[in-house]
Amino acid sequence: MRLFWHRRDLRVADNRGLAAAARDDGGDTVLAVFVFDDAVLEYAAPPRVRYMLDALSALRERYRERGSDLLTVRGDPSAELPALADEYDADRVYWNEDYSGLARERDRAVEGALTRAMVDVRTVHDAVHHEPGAITTTDGDPYRVYSYFWKKWRDREKRDPVDPPAADALADVTGDDLPSIGDLGFEDPDADVQSAGTEAARERLDAFCDGPIHEYEAARDYPARENTSRLSADLKWGTVGVREVYEATVDAREGRTGDADESVETFRSQLAWREFYAQVLWDEPSVAAENYKSYANPIEWRDAPDDLRAWKEGETGYPIVDAGMRQLREEAFVHNRLRMIVASFLTKDLRIDWREGYAHFREHLADHDTANDTGGWQWAASTGTDAQPYFRIFNPVTQGEKYDPDAEYIREYVPELADVPADRVHEWTELTDGERRETCEAYPHPVVDHGEAREAALAMFERARGEDDDG
């Protein structure tokens, strides 16, 4: 028998590691396992655990349809996997590669334990089209600028999706019931977490490719239009394979020209961003906690607990910022344009360390991904690779006017402003205290003045740059 260890690949279709285990010579069957690793759960949060359990439940059904099951255990995988291999007389364990520093450390420990137990290990690249280290400069160095990475990524041939294993390749076993979220030490989240599993992911993918993808370039930044794929959690947890997603974009592009064709290409560029940040994390694991970009002097982030609390609760008095933060709380998801706006506001207007924002997102996002989230936060904070220059600071008022002109998105998530005209919503920070009280007494006054905050942020970064930074 062979074991396949599921991690961030909770599907049977287009799973390269599972397919490799199923087609291996020898006639043995494959037993699929998942380990609830307490070291990983220590960094988890209710929305992600909810999504994970729902995805595992859907995965188990796919195995049961094939006359098999998903075996689950809890503990240290470096102890549990050798024990399972011994119990089921398995001589080989497969898994798909993960790229964070902690994951690679865990996998080395598991491989060592299995090797000592005389069990062979086979690993496969599955989560990305082009594994870290495959796309480099002519000198063999990892790219630090996305645009150069994208040009090579775009032109590289992509693998086709792989079929799910045949039923007779899977072990005839029956697993125990999945634990509840309470069993794992978490409470059900307050957020309405989106449906999980391959079927739900395919429904989102099909709906996106049937229309919105052809308007993606023009409409993706407008949160009220719902013109994004909503596949971020599916890709994070691997409920759908990256090759299947790419193949869907090929079909969506068939016969398209002009703006529709360019929009499909723009969506593909977002897939490339995932792999760019995965490569950054693989090459520099410290970016999960440390600035990627070096400044001559430390950045003087503010210790401002009241402002941080207001940002977390969506009570900053900047309507577009507060709408984004409340969407996070309600849906365990935030529209990508809003992720940039709220991150800029925290790091530039409030001058609070990006790590505070990253930690809050990790606690509340169902799609939290270390590579993507550290990449995005460090981009906004001007501390990352290929980051936004420190002197480009989003104006939250003009961002709201441009991307939510009718205040539809704002009024959906900030109900206090539901009856306030759009122009008044966007003027909120320019109103006097009396005008704000007269317009909507329930909504807070701005916590900062953007103009003053911008100047303070520029001065903060100038001090950090010192005389040695060439910009």
Coordinates of C-alpha atoms in Angstrom, one line a residue:
M1 CA 0.0 0.0 0.0
R2 CA 1.0 3.6 -0.5
L3 CA -0.1 6.7 1.5
F4 CA -0.9 10.0 0.0
W5 CA -0.7 12.9 2.6
H6 CA -3.2 15.7 1.8
R7 CA -2.3 19.2 3.0
R8 CA -3.2 22.2 0.9
D9 CA -4.6 20.1 -2.0
L10 CA -8.0 19.0 -0.8
R11 CA -9.2 17.5 -4.1
V12 CA -8.9 14.3 -6.1
A13 CA -8.9 15.8 -9.6
D14 CA -5.9 17.6 -11.0
N15 CA -3.8 16.5 -8.0
R16 CA -0.4 15.7 -9.3
G17 CA 0.9 14.0 -6.1
L18 CA -2.2 11.8 -5.8
A19 CA -2.1 10.9 -9.5
A20 CA 1.6 9.9 -9.1
A21 CA 0.8 7.7 -6.2
A22 CA -2.1 6.1 -8.0
R23 CA -0.1 5.3 -11.2
D24 CA 3.0 4.0 -9.5
D25 CA 4.0 0.5 -10.5
G26 CA 3.5 -2.5 -8.2
G27 CA -0.3 -2.8 -8.1
D28 CA -0.6 -1.4 -4.6
T29 CA -3.6 0.8 -3.7
V30 CA -3.4 4.3 -2.3
L31 CA -4.7 5.3 1.1
A32 CA -5.4 9.0 1.4
V33 CA -4.7 10.6 4.8
F34 CA -5.0 14.0 6.4
V35 CA -3.2 15.0 9.7
F36 CA -4.6 17.6 12.0
D37 CA -1.2 19.0 13.0
D38 CA -1.3 20.9 16.3
A39 CA 1.7 22.9 15.3
V40 CA -0.2 24.2 12.3
L41 CA -3.5 24.6 14.2
E42 CA -1.6 26.9 16.5
Y43 CA -1.5 29.5 13.7
A44 CA -5.0 28.8 12.5
A45 CA -8.2 30.8 13.1
P46 CA -11.9 30.0 13.0
P47 CA -12.7 31.1 9.4
R48 CA -9.9 29.0 8.0
V49 CA -10.6 26.0 10.2
R50 CA -14.3 26.2 9.2
Y51 CA -13.4 26.3 5.5
M52 CA -10.8 23.5 5.9
L53 CA -13.3 21.2 7.7
D54 CA -16.0 21.9 5.0
A55 CA -13.4 21.2 2.3
L56 CA -12.3 17.9 4.0
S57 CA -16.0 16.8 4.3
A58 CA -16.4 17.4 0.5
L59 CA -13.1 15.6 -0.2
R60 CA -14.2 12.6 1.9
E61 CA -17.4 12.3 -0.2
R62 CA -15.3 12.2 -3.4
Y63 CA -13.3 9.3 -1.9
R64 CA -16.4 7.5 -0.7
E65 CA -17.9 7.8 -4.2
R66 CA -14.9 5.8 -5.3
G67 CA -15.3 3.1 -2.7
S68 CA -12.6 4.4 -0.4
D69 CA -12.3 7.0 2.3
L70 CA -10.2 9.8 3.8
L71 CA -8.3 8.7 6.9
T72 CA -7.8 11.5 9.4
V73 CA -5.6 11.5 12.5
R74 CA -4.4 14.2 14.9
G75 CA -0.9 14.8 16.1
D76 CA 2.7 15.4 14.8
P77 CA 2.9 14.2 11.3
S78 CA 6.5 13.0 11.8
A79 CA 5.0 10.5 14.3
E80 CA 1.6 9.9 12.8
L81 CA 2.7 9.1 9.2
P82 CA 5.3 6.5 10.2
A83 CA 2.8 4.9 12.5
L84 CA 0.2 4.8 9.7
A85 CA 2.7 3.4 7.3
D86 CA 3.5 0.6 9.8
E87 CA -0.2 -0.1 10.5
Y88 CA -1.2 -0.4 6.8
D89 CA 2.1 -1.9 5.7
A90 CA 2.8 1.0 3.4
D91 CA 6.3 1.3 1.8
R92 CA 5.9 4.7 0.3
V93 CA 4.4 8.1 1.2
Y94 CA 3.6 10.8 -1.3
W95 CA 2.8 14.5 -0.8
N96 CA 2.7 17.7 -2.7
E97 CA 5.3 20.4 -2.0
D98 CA 4.7 23.4 0.2
Y99 CA 6.9 26.4 0.1
S100 CA 6.8 28.3 3.4
G101 CA 9.8 28.1 5.8
L102 CA 7.7 26.3 8.5
A103 CA 6.2 23.9 6.0
R104 CA 9.6 23.0 4.6
E105 CA 11.0 22.5 8.1
R106 CA 8.0 20.2 8.9
D107 CA 8.4 18.2 5.7
R108 CA 12.1 17.6 6.4
A109 CA 11.3 16.3 9.8
V110 CA 8.6 14.0 8.4
E111 CA 10.9 12.7 5.6
G112 CA 13.6 12.0 8.2
A113 CA 11.2 10.0 10.4
L114 CA 9.9 8.0 7.4
T115 CA 13.4 7.3 6.1
R116 CA 14.4 6.0 9.6
A117 CA 11.3 3.8 9.4
M118 CA 12.5 2.4 6.0
V119 CA 9.6 4.1 4.2
D120 CA 10.2 5.8 0.8
V121 CA 9.2 9.4 0.3
R122 CA 8.1 10.9 -3.0
T123 CA 7.2 14.6 -3.3
V124 CA 5.6 16.4 -6.2
H125 CA 5.2 20.1 -7.3
D126 CA 1.5 20.7 -7.6
A127 CA 0.3 24.1 -6.1
V128 CA 1.9 26.2 -8.8
H129 CA 2.5 25.9 -12.5
H130 CA 6.2 26.7 -12.3
E131 CA 7.9 25.7 -9.0
P132 CA 10.1 28.1 -7.1
G133 CA 13.5 28.3 -8.8
A134 CA 12.2 27.4 -12.2
I135 CA 11.8 31.0 -13.4
T136 CA 15.0 33.0 -12.8
T137 CA 17.1 35.8 -14.3
T138 CA 19.8 34.9 -16.8
D139 CA 22.2 34.7 -13.9
G140 CA 20.0 32.2 -12.1
D141 CA 18.8 34.5 -9.4
P142 CA 15.2 34.8 -8.4
Y143 CA 13.3 37.7 -9.8
R144 CA 12.6 40.6 -7.5
V145 CA 10.5 42.6 -10.0
Y146 CA 7.1 41.0 -10.9
S147 CA 6.9 42.4 -14.4
Y148 CA 10.0 40.4 -15.5
F149 CA 8.8 37.3 -13.8
W150 CA 5.4 37.7 -15.5
K151 CA 6.8 37.8 -19.0
K152 CA 8.6 34.5 -18.5
W153 CA 5.7 32.9 -16.6
R154 CA 3.3 34.0 -19.3
D155 CA 5.3 32.4 -22.1
R156 CA 6.1 29.1 -20.3
E157 CA 4.1 26.1 -21.4
K158 CA 1.6 25.0 -18.8
R159 CA 0.9 21.4 -17.8
D160 CA -2.6 19.9 -18.5
P161 CA -4.8 18.9 -15.6
V162 CA -4.4 15.3 -14.4
D163 CA -7.3 12.9 -14.0
P164 CA -8.5 11.7 -10.6
P165 CA -7.4 8.2 -9.6
A166 CA -9.6 5.3 -10.7
A167 CA -11.6 3.6 -8.0
D168 CA -9.6 0.4 -8.1
A169 CA -6.4 2.4 -7.4
L170 CA -7.7 3.4 -4.0
A171 CA -7.7 1.5 -0.7
D172 CA -10.8 -0.1 0.5
V173 CA -11.0 1.5 4.0
T174 CA -13.4 3.3 6.2
G175 CA -12.3 6.3 8.2
D176 CA -13.6 7.8 11.4
D177 CA -15.9 10.9 11.5
L178 CA -14.2 14.2 11.0
P179 CA -13.7 16.2 14.2
S180 CA -16.0 19.2 14.8
I181 CA -14.5 22.7 14.9
G182 CA -15.0 22.6 18.7
D183 CA -13.0 19.3 18.9
L184 CA -10.1 21.2 17.3
G185 CA -10.3 24.0 19.9
F186 CA -12.1 26.7 17.9
E187 CA -15.5 28.3 17.8
D188 CA -17.5 28.6 14.7
P189 CA -16.7 32.0 13.1
D190 CA -19.1 34.9 13.1
A191 CA -18.3 35.4 9.4
D192 CA -20.4 33.8 6.7
V193 CA -17.6 31.7 5.2
Q194 CA -18.2 30.7 1.5
S195 CA -18.9 27.1 0.5
A196 CA -15.9 24.8 0.2
G197 CA -15.0 21.8 -1.9
T198 CA -14.3 21.1 -5.5
E199 CA -17.9 21.3 -6.6
A200 CA -18.3 24.8 -5.1
A201 CA -15.0 25.9 -6.5
R202 CA -15.9 24.7 -10.0
E203 CA -19.2 26.5 -9.8
R204 CA -17.4 29.7 -9.0
L205 CA -14.8 29.1 -11.8
D206 CA -17.5 28.3 -14.4
A207 CA -19.6 31.3 -13.4
F208 CA -16.6 33.6 -13.7
C209 CA -15.4 32.2 -17.0
D210 CA -18.9 32.4 -18.5
G211 CA -18.9 36.2 -18.4
P212 CA -17.1 38.3 -15.8
I213 CA -13.6 37.2 -16.9
H214 CA -14.2 39.0 -20.2
E215 CA -14.7 42.3 -18.3
Y216 CA -12.1 41.7 -15.7
E217 CA -9.7 44.3 -16.9
A218 CA -12.2 47.1 -16.7
A219 CA -14.4 46.0 -13.8
R220 CA -12.1 44.1 -11.3
D221 CA -11.3 47.2 -9.2
Y222 CA -15.0 48.1 -8.5
P223 CA -16.1 46.1 -5.5
A224 CA -19.8 46.6 -6.0
R225 CA -19.7 44.9 -9.4
E226 CA -18.7 41.5 -8.1
N227 CA -16.5 40.9 -11.1
T228 CA -13.8 38.9 -9.5
S229 CA -13.5 35.1 -9.4
R230 CA -13.7 34.6 -5.6
L231 CA -11.3 31.6 -6.1
S232 CA -8.7 32.8 -3.5
A233 CA -9.8 30.3 -0.8
D234 CA -10.1 27.5 -3.3
L235 CA -6.6 28.1 -4.6
K236 CA -5.2 28.5 -1.0
W237 CA -6.7 25.2 0.1
G238 CA -6.3 23.5 -3.3
T239 CA -10.0 22.5 -3.7
V240 CA -9.4 23.2 -7.4
G241 CA -6.1 22.7 -9.2
V242 CA -4.2 25.5 -10.8
R243 CA -4.0 23.6 -14.1
E244 CA -7.8 23.2 -14.2
V245 CA -8.1 27.0 -13.6
Y246 CA -5.7 27.8 -16.3
E247 CA -7.4 25.4 -18.7
A248 CA -10.7 27.2 -18.0
T249 CA -9.1 30.5 -19.0
V250 CA -7.9 28.9 -22.3
D251 CA -11.5 27.9 -23.0
A252 CA -12.7 31.4 -22.0
R253 CA -10.3 33.0 -24.4
E254 CA -11.3 30.9 -27.3
G255 CA -12.5 33.2 -30.1
R256 CA -12.2 36.3 -28.0
T257 CA -10.4 39.5 -29.2
G258 CA -9.8 43.0 -28.0
D259 CA -10.8 43.9 -24.5
A260 CA -12.3 40.5 -23.7
D261 CA -9.0 38.8 -24.7
E262 CA -6.9 41.2 -22.7
S263 CA -9.1 40.7 -19.7
V264 CA -8.5 37.0 -19.7
E265 CA -4.7 37.8 -19.8
T266 CA -5.1 40.2 -16.9
F267 CA -6.7 37.5 -14.8
R268 CA -3.9 35.1 -15.7
S269 CA -1.5 37.8 -14.4
Q270 CA -3.1 37.4 -11.0
L271 CA -2.4 33.7 -11.1
A272 CA 1.3 34.7 -11.8
W273 CA 1.3 37.0 -8.8
R274 CA 0.6 34.0 -6.6
E275 CA 3.6 32.2 -8.0
F276 CA 5.8 35.3 -7.8
Y277 CA 5.1 35.6 -4.1
A278 CA 5.5 31.9 -3.6
Q279 CA 9.0 32.2 -5.1
V280 CA 9.8 35.2 -2.8
L281 CA 8.8 33.2 0.3
W282 CA 10.7 30.1 -0.9
D283 CA 13.8 32.2 -1.5
E284 CA 13.4 34.4 1.6
P285 CA 11.3 32.7 4.3
S286 CA 12.0 35.6 6.7
V287 CA 9.6 37.8 4.7
A288 CA 6.8 36.2 6.8
A289 CA 8.0 38.3 9.7
E290 CA 10.6 40.7 8.5
N291 CA 10.8 43.5 6.0
Y292 CA 12.1 42.4 2.7
K293 CA 13.4 45.9 1.8
S294 CA 16.3 47.3 3.9
Y295 CA 16.2 50.9 4.9
A296 CA 19.2 52.8 6.4
N297 CA 17.3 53.3 9.7
P298 CA 14.4 51.5 11.4
I299 CA 10.9 52.6 10.3
E300 CA 9.3 54.5 13.2
W301 CA 6.0 52.7 13.2
R302 CA 3.5 54.2 15.7
D303 CA 2.2 52.4 18.8
A304 CA -1.4 53.5 18.5
P305 CA -3.8 50.9 20.0
D306 CA -6.9 53.1 19.7
D307 CA -6.3 53.7 16.0
L308 CA -5.5 50.1 15.5
R309 CA -8.7 49.1 17.2
A310 CA -10.7 51.6 15.1
W311 CA -9.2 50.2 11.9
K312 CA -9.9 46.6 12.9
E313 CA -13.5 47.3 13.8
G314 CA -14.2 49.5 10.7
E315 CA -14.6 52.6 12.7
T316 CA -12.0 55.0 11.2
G317 CA -14.5 57.5 9.8
Y318 CA -13.2 56.8 6.3
P319 CA -16.2 55.1 4.6
I320 CA -14.3 53.0 2.0
V321 CA -11.8 51.8 4.6
D322 CA -14.5 50.9 7.1
A323 CA -16.5 49.0 4.4
G324 CA -13.5 46.9 3.6
M325 CA -12.8 46.0 7.2
R326 CA -16.4 45.1 7.8
Q327 CA -16.6 42.9 4.7
L328 CA -13.6 41.1 6.2
R329 CA -15.4 40.6 9.5
E330 CA -18.7 39.5 7.8
E331 CA -17.4 37.3 5.0
A332 CA -13.9 36.2 5.9
F333 CA -13.0 37.8 2.6
V334 CA -12.1 41.2 1.2
H335 CA -12.2 42.5 -2.4
N336 CA -8.6 42.9 -3.7
R337 CA -8.9 46.7 -4.3
L338 CA -10.1 47.1 -0.7
R339 CA -7.1 45.0 0.6
M340 CA -4.8 47.6 -0.9
I341 CA -6.8 50.5 0.4
V342 CA -7.1 49.3 4.0
A343 CA -3.4 48.2 4.0
S344 CA -2.3 51.6 2.8
F345 CA -4.5 53.3 5.3
L346 CA -3.0 51.3 8.2
T347 CA 0.6 51.6 7.2
K348 CA 0.6 55.2 5.7
D349 CA -2.3 57.1 7.3
L350 CA -2.0 55.5 10.7
R351 CA 1.7 54.6 10.3
I352 CA 1.1 51.3 12.1
D353 CA 3.4 48.3 11.4
W354 CA 2.2 46.1 8.5
R355 CA 2.7 43.1 10.7
E356 CA -0.3 44.2 12.8
G357 CA -2.4 44.2 9.7
Y358 CA -1.1 40.9 8.5
A359 CA -1.9 39.3 11.9
H360 CA -5.4 40.6 11.8
F361 CA -6.0 39.4 8.2
R362 CA -4.5 36.0 9.2
E363 CA -7.1 35.8 12.0
H364 CA -10.1 36.7 9.8
L365 CA -9.5 35.5 6.2
A366 CA -10.6 32.1 5.0
D367 CA -8.1 32.5 2.2
H368 CA -5.1 33.5 4.3
D369 CA -1.9 32.5 2.5
T370 CA 1.5 33.3 3.9
A371 CA 3.1 34.1 0.6
N372 CA 0.3 36.2 -0.8
D373 CA -0.5 38.1 2.4
T374 CA 3.0 39.0 3.3
G375 CA 3.6 40.0 -0.3
G376 CA 0.5 42.2 -0.4
W377 CA 1.1 43.8 3.0
Q378 CA 4.7 44.5 2.3
W379 CA 3.8 45.9 -1.1
A380 CA 1.4 48.4 0.6
A381 CA 3.9 49.2 3.4
S382 CA 6.7 49.9 0.9
T383 CA 8.9 47.3 2.6
G384 CA 8.6 44.4 0.2
T385 CA 10.1 43.2 -3.1
D386 CA 8.8 45.2 -6.1
A387 CA 6.8 47.3 -3.5
Q388 CA 4.8 50.4 -4.0
P389 CA 7.3 53.4 -3.6
Y390 CA 7.0 54.9 -0.2
F391 CA 5.9 58.3 -1.6
R392 CA 2.8 56.8 -3.4
I393 CA 0.2 56.9 -0.7
F394 CA -3.4 56.0 -1.5
N395 CA -5.9 58.8 -0.7
P396 CA -8.8 56.9 0.8
V397 CA -11.3 59.5 -0.2
T398 CA -10.4 59.6 -3.9
Q399 CA -10.1 55.8 -3.9
G400 CA -13.7 55.6 -2.7
E401 CA -14.9 58.2 -5.3
K402 CA -13.2 56.4 -8.1
Y403 CA -13.9 52.8 -7.3
D404 CA -17.3 53.1 -5.5
P405 CA -18.7 56.3 -7.1
D406 CA -22.3 55.5 -6.1
A407 CA -21.3 54.3 -2.6
E408 CA -23.0 51.0 -3.3
Y409 CA -20.3 48.9 -1.7
I410 CA -19.9 51.3 1.2
R411 CA -23.6 51.4 2.0
E412 CA -23.8 47.6 1.9
Y413 CA -21.2 47.1 4.6
V414 CA -21.6 50.4 6.5
P415 CA -25.4 50.4 7.1
E416 CA -25.2 53.6 9.2
L417 CA -24.7 55.4 5.8
A418 CA -27.4 53.5 3.9
D419 CA -29.6 56.6 3.6
V420 CA -26.8 59.1 3.0
P421 CA -26.4 60.3 -0.6
A422 CA -23.3 59.1 -2.3
D423 CA -21.7 62.6 -2.6
R424 CA -22.2 63.2 1.1
V425 CA -20.6 59.8 1.9
H426 CA -17.5 60.7 -0.1
E427 CA -17.4 64.2 1.5
W428 CA -17.5 62.7 5.0
T429 CA -14.0 63.6 6.0
E430 CA -14.4 67.2 4.7
L431 CA -17.6 67.9 6.7
T432 CA -17.5 69.8 9.9
D433 CA -18.3 68.0 13.1
G434 CA -21.7 69.6 13.1
E435 CA -22.5 68.6 9.5
R436 CA -21.4 65.0 10.3
R437 CA -23.7 64.8 13.3
E438 CA -26.6 66.2 11.3
T439 CA -25.9 63.8 8.4
C440 CA -25.4 60.6 10.4
E441 CA -24.8 60.8 14.1
A442 CA -24.1 57.0 14.3
Y443 CA -21.1 57.0 12.1
P444 CA -17.7 58.0 13.6
H445 CA -15.6 61.1 12.9
P446 CA -12.3 60.5 11.0
V447 CA -9.5 59.3 13.3
V448 CA -6.9 61.2 11.3
D449 CA -6.6 63.9 8.7
H450 CA -5.3 62.3 5.5
G451 CA -3.3 65.3 4.3
E452 CA -1.5 65.6 7.6
A453 CA -1.1 61.8 7.9
R454 CA 0.4 61.7 4.4
E455 CA 3.0 64.3 5.3
A456 CA 3.9 62.5 8.5
A457 CA 4.3 59.2 6.6
L458 CA 6.6 60.8 4.0
A459 CA 8.7 62.2 6.9
M460 CA 8.8 58.8 8.6
F461 CA 10.1 57.1 5.5
E462 CA 12.6 59.9 4.7
R463 CA 14.0 59.3 8.2
A464 CA 14.2 55.6 7.5
R465 CA 15.9 56.1 4.2
G466 CA 18.6 58.3 5.7
E467 CA 21.5 59.4 3.4
D468 CA 22.5 55.9 2.3
D469 CA 19.3 54.9 0.5
D470 CA 19.3 55.6 -3.2
G471 CA 15.5 55.2 -3.4

